[in-house]
């Protein structure tokens, strides 16, 4: 447990020391909020404020949690720490979870940034009508993102090309999860795919809480936890296999 | 005394694939059946040329890699199936500057790894400063590692490898990049750890280091043990007691061949020392070779002929040279 916390703290410290990260935390939310603003400006019947704040906030959180975790694994490899981490008495999954938590906390900063930008600069009229549900939904979001981060981290651990594939999926995922504009603008099949992504459920959960609609909050919330738990289980199983393969193939030290 | 490490018929191959459309498989036999035992508290040396399989061996024994065949047991546990039992009780130090968090300070690095090795906070508080002092980094403890010199990073690696007071410690070329004083200091640390009961496997390219520290040495080449003995035993086995050293400005190929063909000469190693060629001749009767060569010194233009006690390096050159 302490190892996981230290891992998270280390992650924060180590990451904040990188200027490119400081840039991403501050700038990315602004870019996405601005984009949403222009996409949605003239659409009637869409709660623009909710899309801008929740949508771009979630994008920041999501990319912090997932993509920086993946990048970190790459960096560990290049720095030659990877092999050491594999053979400490602390399970590698614990170390990775610590890192993901650390990155998610960074994502918080990003989310706060997009809220400030949207309300102060874009003058979005954002209000949360069911604050308790919103907080609950938010916690659910974090837990659920951990699950899918674990899956991606194990894929990245195994294969260096997984990174390219997942990077390529970053934007399509934003589209199908409805964080940039409403899902109803998408064809049916894309909406179906969207429901496999925790980001979609997180968005629906938080939007329902913001709008004060418990009836649409709960199904989305359970969907969020359900997908998150599913990915978490898959991630654990994958990790065991991945670590075994790594020792057999012997490429933990190559990059 | 019981063995800390038992290796039997250890095999390891690497399979790599290149090409995208037409995948080609390459197989490298890094270890081809290695067997040895290391007793508790022993310092066991592994010498061998680049690519011999030393690092591969260390990685298997430290549970980073699985064997492809044979078995290896550390502290009574199998490295493949019981790795979790082994990990808390061992540690490994690789030479070089990699594998540290450069953006963090020395003590941050130490704290992180102490946590990963589950060293209780209370113990960390005195152990970390102690270890940093042991490697002479106490003044750099709170400075980011990226500002360390190469040797300082290497020293931090050494301190890091000791956070869990390992019962078995692997050192893979640990003195790379260390200045002579730091290298001597490292030898002192290693010797003291062994005195306290730590079992150590050391790979190195410095014969002197191996000779000074190791009770027994395995000379590995092409993934196999060519010889395994005490440093003295290796010297006797490979070269006898004495060698003849010859200095010469330059030598015609024909003359060199004649020297090699002298009766009783078993092996001639050539090294260049500046402009000068240095021949190290191993023979059945060094005394006689010396007198023959002294007699023909002017014929071949030899500037010096002398006899000296055989060194581990002589033995190594012979063992590894012969296998090639
Ligand atoms: N990850 C890998 N993938 C493929 N082949 C590898 C890998 N690691 C090592 N090898 C090969 O295995 C053999 C043994 O390598 P190893 O690193 O164990 O040698 P070494 O004795 O440590 O050499 P050095 O003195 O240069 O450190 C070499 O032929 C090397 O090319
Ligand atoms: Mg090596």
XYZ file of C-alpha atoms and ligand atoms in Angstrom:
611
model
C 0.000 0.000 0.000
C 2.727 2.420 1.000
C 4.609 1.355 -2.078
C 1.611 2.290 -4.211
C 1.288 5.669 -2.531
C 4.980 6.362 -2.884
C 4.724 5.303 -6.466
C 1.932 7.846 -6.955
C 3.850 10.579 -5.165
C 6.991 9.830 -7.155
C 4.990 9.919 -10.303
C 3.649 13.357 -9.464
C 7.044 14.686 -8.562
C 8.825 13.156 -11.495
C 6.176 14.213 -13.959
C 5.730 17.731 -12.728
C 9.432 18.197 -13.264
C 8.828 17.844 -16.980
C 7.964 21.004 -18.787
C 6.045 19.316 -21.540
C 3.658 17.970 -18.906
C 3.141 21.356 -17.363
C 2.232 22.517 -20.818
C -0.215 19.679 -21.404
C -1.955 20.180 -18.095
C -2.508 23.837 -18.739
C -2.962 24.086 -22.471
C -4.783 20.957 -23.532
C -8.013 21.721 -21.624
C -8.101 25.144 -23.197
C -7.732 23.725 -26.678
C -10.520 21.209 -26.191
C -12.859 23.636 -24.502
C -12.399 26.084 -27.338
C -13.021 23.384 -29.928
C -16.244 22.265 -28.258
C -17.305 25.855 -28.045
C -17.043 26.370 -31.771
C -18.605 23.023 -32.618
C -21.628 23.560 -30.398
C -22.118 27.302 -30.532
C -25.015 27.336 -32.936
C -26.672 24.085 -31.979
C -30.011 24.582 -30.331
C -31.153 22.261 -27.567
C -27.653 21.317 -26.475
C -26.508 22.291 -23.023
C -23.317 23.858 -24.229
C -21.917 24.699 -20.836
C -22.212 21.128 -19.690
C -20.460 19.858 -22.816
C -17.644 22.267 -22.548
C -16.918 21.874 -18.864
C -17.614 18.178 -18.425
C -16.470 17.154 -21.876
C -13.143 18.919 -22.016
C -12.541 18.239 -18.344
C -13.042 14.537 -18.875
C -10.815 14.545 -21.912
C -8.039 16.035 -19.832
C -8.563 13.549 -17.059
C -8.753 10.645 -19.441
C -5.667 11.530 -21.391
C -3.730 12.220 -18.219
C -4.722 8.893 -16.718
C -4.270 6.743 -19.779
C -1.838 8.219 -22.128
C 0.676 9.508 -19.711
C 0.642 6.138 -17.976
C 1.488 4.555 -21.277
C 4.179 7.087 -22.024
C 5.667 6.505 -18.606
C 6.101 2.825 -19.260
C 7.989 3.705 -22.381
C 10.144 6.112 -20.466
C 10.844 3.574 -17.733
C 11.997 1.248 -20.439
C 14.288 3.770 -21.987
C 15.702 4.767 -18.634
C 16.353 1.124 -17.811
C 14.233 1.189 -14.656
C 11.717 -1.208 -16.028
C 13.641 -4.374 -15.297
C 14.367 -3.272 -11.762
C 10.734 -2.511 -11.131
C 9.833 -5.978 -12.352
C 11.928 -7.700 -9.708
C 11.178 -5.741 -6.554
C 8.957 -7.514 -4.013
C 6.186 -5.038 -4.832
C 3.959 -6.459 -7.581
C 4.400 -4.547 -10.795
C 0.639 -3.953 -11.019
C 0.797 -2.095 -7.734
C 3.550 0.136 -9.008
C 1.615 0.815 -12.178
C -1.597 1.532 -10.285
C 0.339 4.014 -8.176
C 1.550 5.732 -11.307
C -1.924 5.819 -12.773
C -3.299 7.347 -9.588
C -0.550 9.948 -9.684
C -1.376 10.783 -13.277
C -5.065 10.929 -12.518
C -4.403 13.493 -9.831
C -2.586 15.527 -12.442
C -5.681 15.161 -14.566
C -7.597 16.841 -11.758
C -5.518 19.938 -12.178
C -6.367 19.859 -15.846
C -10.033 19.469 -15.126
C -10.029 22.415 -12.789
C -8.283 24.389 -15.487
C -10.958 23.627 -18.051
C -13.669 24.600 -15.586
C -12.032 27.943 -14.937
C -11.431 28.594 -18.603
C -14.959 27.660 -19.611
C -16.681 29.706 -16.965
C -14.385 32.708 -16.901
C -13.308 33.072 -20.508
C -15.993 31.373 -22.557
C -18.618 32.504 -20.067
C -20.277 29.102 -20.048
C -23.191 29.036 -17.655
C -22.334 25.872 -15.785
C -24.226 24.781 -12.700
C -24.399 21.481 -10.841
C -27.979 20.778 -9.750
C -27.239 17.563 -7.845
C -23.864 18.147 -6.184
C -23.843 14.921 -4.152
C -24.482 12.842 -7.245
C -21.837 14.818 -9.080
C -19.235 13.981 -6.458
C -20.287 10.341 -6.492
C -20.115 10.281 -10.259
C -16.698 11.836 -10.112
C -15.351 9.199 -7.751
C -16.869 6.521 -9.977
C -15.091 8.084 -12.920
C -11.705 7.867 -11.243
C -12.217 4.243 -10.236
C -13.424 3.296 -13.658
C -10.505 4.993 -15.417
C -8.130 2.966 -13.262
C -9.587 -0.195 -14.743
C -9.033 0.702 -18.354
C -5.660 2.254 -17.604
C -4.547 -1.092 -16.277
C -5.585 -2.806 -19.499
C -3.735 -0.283 -21.604
C -0.696 -0.364 -19.344
C -0.428 -4.120 -19.701
C -0.770 -3.846 -23.461
C 1.975 -1.229 -23.493
C 4.124 -3.362 -21.242
C 3.940 -6.224 -23.664
C 4.320 -4.459 -26.921
C 5.963 -1.292 -27.946
C 3.748 -0.966 -30.990
C 0.623 -1.056 -28.829
C 1.445 2.511 -28.026
C 1.095 3.587 -31.646
C -2.217 1.811 -32.020
C -3.669 3.324 -28.893
C -2.407 6.772 -29.734
C -4.196 6.418 -33.030
C -7.387 5.559 -31.161
C -7.299 8.619 -28.946
C -9.437 10.864 -31.132
C -11.915 8.238 -32.351
C -12.572 7.487 -28.693
C -13.353 11.110 -28.026
C -15.828 10.990 -30.872
C -17.670 7.818 -29.890
C -17.856 8.693 -26.219
C -19.689 11.919 -26.830
C -17.365 14.158 -24.891
C -16.970 16.583 -27.760
C -20.527 16.662 -29.049
C -23.734 14.688 -28.381
C -23.761 11.025 -29.278
C -27.040 11.362 -31.116
C -25.128 13.030 -33.919
C -23.336 9.733 -34.558
C -24.532 6.644 -36.461
C -25.973 3.775 -34.464
C -22.905 1.508 -34.645
C -20.661 4.207 -33.306
C -22.990 4.700 -30.368
C -22.786 0.992 -29.609
C -18.996 1.094 -29.588
C -19.217 4.155 -27.404
C -20.843 2.137 -24.681
C -17.761 0.007 -24.283
C -15.743 3.057 -23.307
C -15.877 4.173 -19.653
C -15.449 7.726 -20.851
C -18.926 7.600 -22.402
C -20.506 6.508 -19.140
C -18.516 9.041 -17.163
C -19.757 11.803 -19.392
C -23.381 10.644 -19.119
C -23.087 10.273 -15.340
C -21.675 13.704 -14.748
C -24.029 15.391 -17.168
C -27.020 13.782 -15.469
C -25.758 14.968 -12.094
C -25.168 18.462 -13.406
C -28.646 18.581 -14.877
C -30.128 17.145 -11.663
C -31.695 14.067 -13.297
C -31.356 11.088 -10.903
C -33.347 8.892 -13.284
C -30.651 9.124 -15.924
C -27.824 9.338 -13.387
C -28.115 5.858 -11.878
C -28.103 3.733 -15.041
C -25.120 5.677 -16.294
C -23.376 5.362 -12.943
C -23.774 1.572 -12.898
C -22.652 1.427 -16.500
C -19.590 3.383 -15.463
C -18.707 1.095 -12.583
C -19.568 -1.991 -14.616
C -17.293 -1.154 -17.526
C -14.599 -0.032 -15.107
C -14.746 -3.285 -13.114
C -14.742 -5.326 -16.291
C -11.627 -3.596 -17.571
C -9.986 -3.902 -14.182
C -10.482 -7.679 -14.167
C -9.289 -7.993 -17.734
C -6.287 -5.837 -16.832
C -5.310 -8.009 -13.874
C -5.505 -11.189 -15.909
C -3.623 -9.624 -18.809
C -0.903 -8.369 -16.518
C -0.132 -11.809 -15.163
C 0.230 -13.148 -18.657
C 2.211 -10.165 -19.848
C 4.746 -10.371 -17.043
C 5.245 -14.069 -17.627
C 5.790 -13.514 -21.327
C 8.186 -10.703 -20.666
C 10.445 -12.949 -18.653
C 10.324 -15.594 -21.320
C 10.956 -13.269 -24.227
C 13.456 -11.190 -22.369
C 12.769 -7.841 -23.958
C 12.023 -5.848 -20.847
C 15.366 -4.168 -21.261
C 15.124 -3.350 -24.956
C 13.438 -0.334 -26.425
C 28.182 -25.281 4.063
C 24.928 -25.116 2.143
C 24.697 -23.528 -1.281
C 23.053 -20.170 -1.755
C 22.872 -20.617 -5.502
C 22.609 -23.852 -7.463
C 22.677 -23.742 -11.227
C 22.246 -26.909 -13.253
C 22.434 -27.217 -17.005
C 21.139 -23.699 -17.490
C 20.049 -22.814 -21.009
C 18.808 -19.565 -22.412
C 18.039 -18.603 -25.948
C 16.754 -15.341 -27.290
C 14.379 -15.349 -30.173
C 14.044 -12.103 -32.048
C 12.043 -11.330 -35.117
C 12.899 -8.742 -37.686
C 11.098 -7.462 -40.708
C 7.458 -6.552 -40.935
C 6.056 -8.352 -43.956
C 8.566 -11.161 -44.191
C 9.248 -11.995 -40.575
C 12.569 -13.622 -39.974
C 13.394 -15.443 -36.778
C 16.807 -15.180 -35.207
C 17.828 -17.424 -32.390
C 20.783 -16.678 -30.186
C 22.015 -19.287 -27.747
C 23.151 -17.073 -24.903
C 23.676 -19.847 -22.341
C 24.329 -23.420 -23.390
C 24.233 -25.575 -20.309
C 25.875 -23.854 -17.365
C 26.250 -25.534 -13.975
C 27.817 -24.283 -10.765
C 27.126 -23.796 -7.071
C 27.843 -20.766 -4.940
C 28.179 -21.132 -1.185
C 26.709 -18.688 1.280
C 29.012 -15.758 1.876
C 31.140 -16.561 -1.155
C 32.167 -14.029 -3.776
C 31.864 -15.807 -7.086
C 33.356 -14.204 -10.177
C 32.171 -14.526 -13.746
C 34.617 -13.488 -16.435
C 34.141 -13.648 -20.150
C 34.310 -11.641 -23.363
C 31.500 -9.421 -24.641
C 28.473 -11.472 -25.516
C 29.611 -14.457 -23.461
C 26.328 -14.575 -21.559
C 27.283 -12.986 -18.236
C 24.454 -10.474 -18.065
C 21.999 -13.108 -19.214
C 23.109 -15.302 -16.330
C 22.699 -12.458 -13.834
C 19.256 -11.642 -15.198
C 18.103 -15.207 -14.807
C 19.440 -15.467 -11.277
C 17.774 -12.171 -10.362
C 14.413 -13.404 -11.766
C 14.281 -10.839 -14.576
C 14.424 -13.577 -17.180
C 13.175 -17.131 -17.287
C 15.561 -19.934 -18.220
C 14.769 -21.759 -21.465
C 16.066 -24.966 -19.950
C 17.884 -26.400 -16.969
C 17.326 -25.034 -13.520
C 18.549 -22.364 -11.180
C 17.774 -22.161 -7.481
C 18.510 -19.173 -5.302
C 18.282 -19.560 -1.515
C 16.526 -22.847 -2.152
C 13.836 -21.461 -4.457
C 13.390 -21.936 -8.161
C 14.019 -18.699 -10.083
C 11.155 -19.314 -12.439
C 8.320 -20.709 -10.354
C 9.197 -19.254 -6.958
C 10.496 -15.835 -7.968
C 8.290 -14.073 -5.424
C 10.026 -15.907 -2.582
C 13.425 -14.858 -3.861
C 12.892 -11.206 -4.729
C 12.770 -9.642 -1.254
C 16.062 -11.298 -0.355
C 18.206 -10.412 -3.343
C 19.270 -7.336 -5.242
C 21.149 -6.530 -8.384
C 23.445 -3.730 -9.447
C 24.187 -3.132 -13.097
C 27.049 -0.933 -14.126
C 26.273 2.285 -15.941
C 24.155 5.321 -15.393
C 20.813 4.009 -16.517
C 17.994 2.910 -14.280
C 17.653 5.781 -11.893
C 15.093 8.549 -11.827
C 17.181 11.427 -13.069
C 14.657 14.104 -12.256
C 14.561 13.122 -8.618
C 17.195 13.558 -5.974
C 19.457 10.812 -4.721
C 17.513 10.374 -1.509
C 14.201 10.384 -3.380
C 15.478 7.525 -5.488
C 16.590 5.685 -2.379
C 13.285 6.234 -0.610
C 11.307 5.023 -3.571
C 13.247 1.811 -3.916
C 13.219 1.287 -0.149
C 9.446 1.439 -0.280
C 9.315 -0.965 -3.182
C 11.470 -3.316 -1.121
C 9.158 -2.741 1.825
C 11.800 -1.358 4.119
C 9.950 0.092 7.131
C 9.967 3.880 7.318
C 11.768 3.825 10.670
C 14.639 1.825 9.206
C 14.799 3.959 6.080
C 15.459 7.018 8.182
C 18.878 5.826 9.229
C 19.674 3.337 6.493
C 19.376 5.716 3.567
C 21.828 8.299 4.921
C 24.134 5.460 5.946
C 24.140 3.969 2.475
C 24.617 7.329 0.811
C 27.551 7.938 3.081
C 28.918 4.497 2.337
C 29.175 5.434 -1.334
C 30.290 8.980 -0.615
C 27.170 10.744 -1.813
C 26.003 12.288 1.453
C 26.583 15.793 0.142
C 24.690 15.104 -3.059
C 21.723 13.465 -1.354
C 19.314 16.301 -2.045
C 20.449 17.184 -5.528
C 18.764 15.903 -8.665
C 20.432 12.853 -10.150
C 20.629 14.473 -13.598
C 23.347 16.741 -12.249
C 25.461 13.831 -10.987
C 28.611 12.766 -12.788
C 28.702 9.300 -14.336
C 30.593 7.825 -11.403
C 28.193 9.393 -8.912
C 25.239 7.811 -10.672
C 27.053 4.519 -10.578
C 27.619 4.925 -6.849
C 23.963 5.687 -6.313
C 23.159 2.444 -8.094
C 25.353 0.638 -5.632
C 23.614 2.257 -2.667
C 20.266 1.464 -4.236
C 21.216 -2.199 -4.553
C 21.724 -2.391 -0.812
C 18.436 -0.893 0.408
C 16.993 -4.270 1.393
C 20.182 -5.717 2.915
C 20.160 -8.488 0.316
C 21.330 -11.963 1.247
C 22.350 -12.487 -2.347
C 23.744 -9.618 -4.376
C 24.489 -9.641 -8.094
C 26.970 -7.153 -9.447
C 27.170 -6.861 -13.228
C 30.244 -4.812 -14.091
C 29.729 -2.589 -11.059
C 32.988 -0.688 -11.342
C 32.373 0.695 -14.822
C 32.852 4.433 -14.724
C 34.279 4.560 -11.226
C 37.532 6.408 -10.594
C 40.331 4.281 -9.109
C 39.622 5.414 -5.570
C 35.908 4.744 -5.861
C 36.659 1.371 -7.435
C 38.912 0.453 -4.535
C 36.205 1.636 -2.164
C 33.687 -0.583 -3.953
C 35.983 -3.566 -3.572
C 36.197 -2.836 0.127
C 32.412 -2.644 0.403
C 31.968 -5.887 -1.500
C 34.524 -7.704 0.621
C 32.890 -6.486 3.791
C 29.422 -7.536 2.645
C 30.761 -11.019 1.987
C 32.357 -11.083 5.428
C 28.969 -10.311 6.868
C 27.545 -13.297 5.024
C 26.218 -11.810 1.794
C 26.570 -14.131 -1.184
C 27.865 -12.244 -4.186
C 28.140 -12.937 -7.881
C 30.336 -10.454 -9.663
C 30.939 -10.047 -13.361
C 33.743 -7.822 -14.458
C 36.226 -7.151 -17.211
C 38.861 -6.112 -14.681
C 41.018 -9.102 -13.853
C 42.540 -7.345 -10.927
C 39.169 -6.838 -9.344
C 38.204 -10.460 -9.849
C 41.510 -11.722 -8.548
C 41.371 -9.594 -5.457
C 37.778 -10.339 -4.522
C 36.676 -13.703 -5.773
C 37.135 -16.978 -4.019
C 36.264 -18.789 -7.230
C 35.928 -17.632 -10.810
C 34.064 -19.068 -13.766
C 35.423 -18.149 -17.164
C 32.490 -18.129 -19.547
C 32.630 -17.992 -23.325
C 29.960 -18.703 -25.916
C 27.463 -19.453 -23.178
C 29.559 -22.174 -21.595
C 31.880 -22.383 -18.641
C 35.402 -22.876 -20.013
C 36.983 -23.169 -16.585
C 35.949 -22.834 -12.982
C 38.488 -22.608 -10.195
C 40.151 -20.364 -7.657
C 42.222 -17.560 -9.211
C 45.366 -19.544 -8.343
C 43.899 -22.704 -9.768
C 42.999 -20.972 -13.033
C 46.511 -19.635 -13.394
C 48.021 -23.052 -12.802
C 45.553 -24.733 -15.075
C 45.959 -22.339 -17.906
C 49.523 -21.100 -17.869
C 51.654 -22.586 -15.156
C 53.498 -20.405 -12.722
C 55.416 -17.987 -14.894
C 55.255 -16.330 -18.268
C 57.921 -14.695 -20.377
C 57.291 -11.160 -21.486
C 58.974 -9.753 -24.533
C 59.030 -6.140 -25.664
C 59.780 -5.335 -29.240
C 59.490 -2.248 -31.428
C 57.972 -4.209 -34.275
C 58.089 -7.717 -35.601
C 57.882 -9.293 -39.055
C 55.145 -11.852 -39.429
C 57.739 -14.503 -40.200
C 59.687 -13.718 -37.038
C 56.548 -13.905 -34.943
C 55.778 -17.298 -36.405
C 59.294 -18.448 -35.512
C 58.840 -17.322 -31.906
C 55.518 -19.110 -31.684
C 57.140 -22.269 -33.003
C 59.900 -22.374 -30.391
C 59.865 -25.750 -28.632
C 57.717 -25.743 -25.499
C 55.784 -22.544 -26.328
C 52.065 -23.072 -25.773
C 50.530 -19.703 -26.325
C 51.578 -16.214 -27.340
C 49.380 -13.229 -26.587
C 50.064 -9.945 -28.397
C 49.210 -6.575 -26.939
C 50.293 -3.140 -28.026
C 51.612 -0.789 -25.383
C 51.864 2.528 -27.125
C 54.179 2.002 -30.121
C 55.582 -1.114 -28.597
C 54.464 -4.696 -29.099
C 54.280 -6.783 -25.966
C 54.343 -10.560 -26.336
C 53.292 -12.718 -23.415
C 54.567 -16.236 -23.918
C 53.271 -19.215 -22.044
C 55.437 -22.307 -22.100
C 56.379 -25.531 -20.393
C 59.765 -24.185 -19.388
C 59.745 -20.387 -19.018
C 63.337 -20.269 -17.811
C 64.665 -21.915 -20.930
C 62.541 -19.739 -23.236
C 63.874 -16.690 -21.465
C 67.480 -17.688 -22.024
C 66.866 -18.615 -25.675
C 65.214 -15.265 -26.339
C 67.857 -13.286 -24.486
C 70.404 -14.940 -26.754
C 68.518 -13.932 -29.883
C 67.505 -10.475 -28.694
C 69.540 -8.645 -31.314
C 68.383 -10.966 -34.118
C 64.733 -10.062 -33.567
C 65.295 -6.551 -32.201
C 63.849 -7.402 -28.788
C 64.206 -4.489 -26.385
C 63.401 -6.444 -23.236
C 62.960 -10.062 -22.191
C 61.831 -10.956 -18.692
C 60.117 -13.599 -16.662
C 57.240 -12.772 -14.337
C 54.602 -14.545 -12.267
C 51.561 -15.470 -14.336
C 48.542 -13.234 -13.778
C 44.877 -13.998 -14.002
C 44.800 -12.017 -17.215
C 47.293 -14.440 -18.764
C 45.057 -17.303 -17.768
C 42.004 -15.535 -19.114
C 43.602 -14.746 -22.465
C 44.652 -18.331 -22.777
C 41.256 -19.775 -21.873
C 39.225 -17.428 -23.971
C 41.783 -17.193 -26.759
C 41.917 -20.942 -27.148
C 38.191 -21.307 -27.467
C 38.096 -18.915 -30.400
N 17.314 -8.972 -25.387
C 18.070 -9.703 -26.196
N 17.572 -10.126 -27.361
C 18.332 -10.882 -28.196
N 19.594 -11.276 -27.945
C 20.152 -10.893 -26.795
C 19.430 -10.075 -25.851
N 20.243 -9.849 -24.798
C 21.403 -10.477 -25.061
N 21.364 -11.109 -26.254
C 22.450 -11.931 -26.855
O 22.830 -12.923 -25.924
C 24.233 -13.102 -25.915
C 24.771 -12.907 -24.510
O 24.591 -11.553 -24.123
P 24.956 -11.010 -22.682
O 24.417 -9.639 -22.567
O 24.536 -11.996 -21.669
O 26.553 -10.955 -22.757
P 27.607 -10.419 -21.697
O 28.489 -11.562 -21.363
O 26.928 -9.743 -20.581
O 28.441 -9.372 -22.565
P 29.113 -7.958 -22.138
O 30.447 -8.260 -21.582
O 29.241 -7.255 -23.445
O 28.205 -7.272 -21.187
C 24.796 -12.121 -26.929
O 25.026 -12.830 -28.121
C 23.700 -11.123 -27.116
O 23.701 -10.622 -28.416
Mg 26.906 -7.756 -19.843
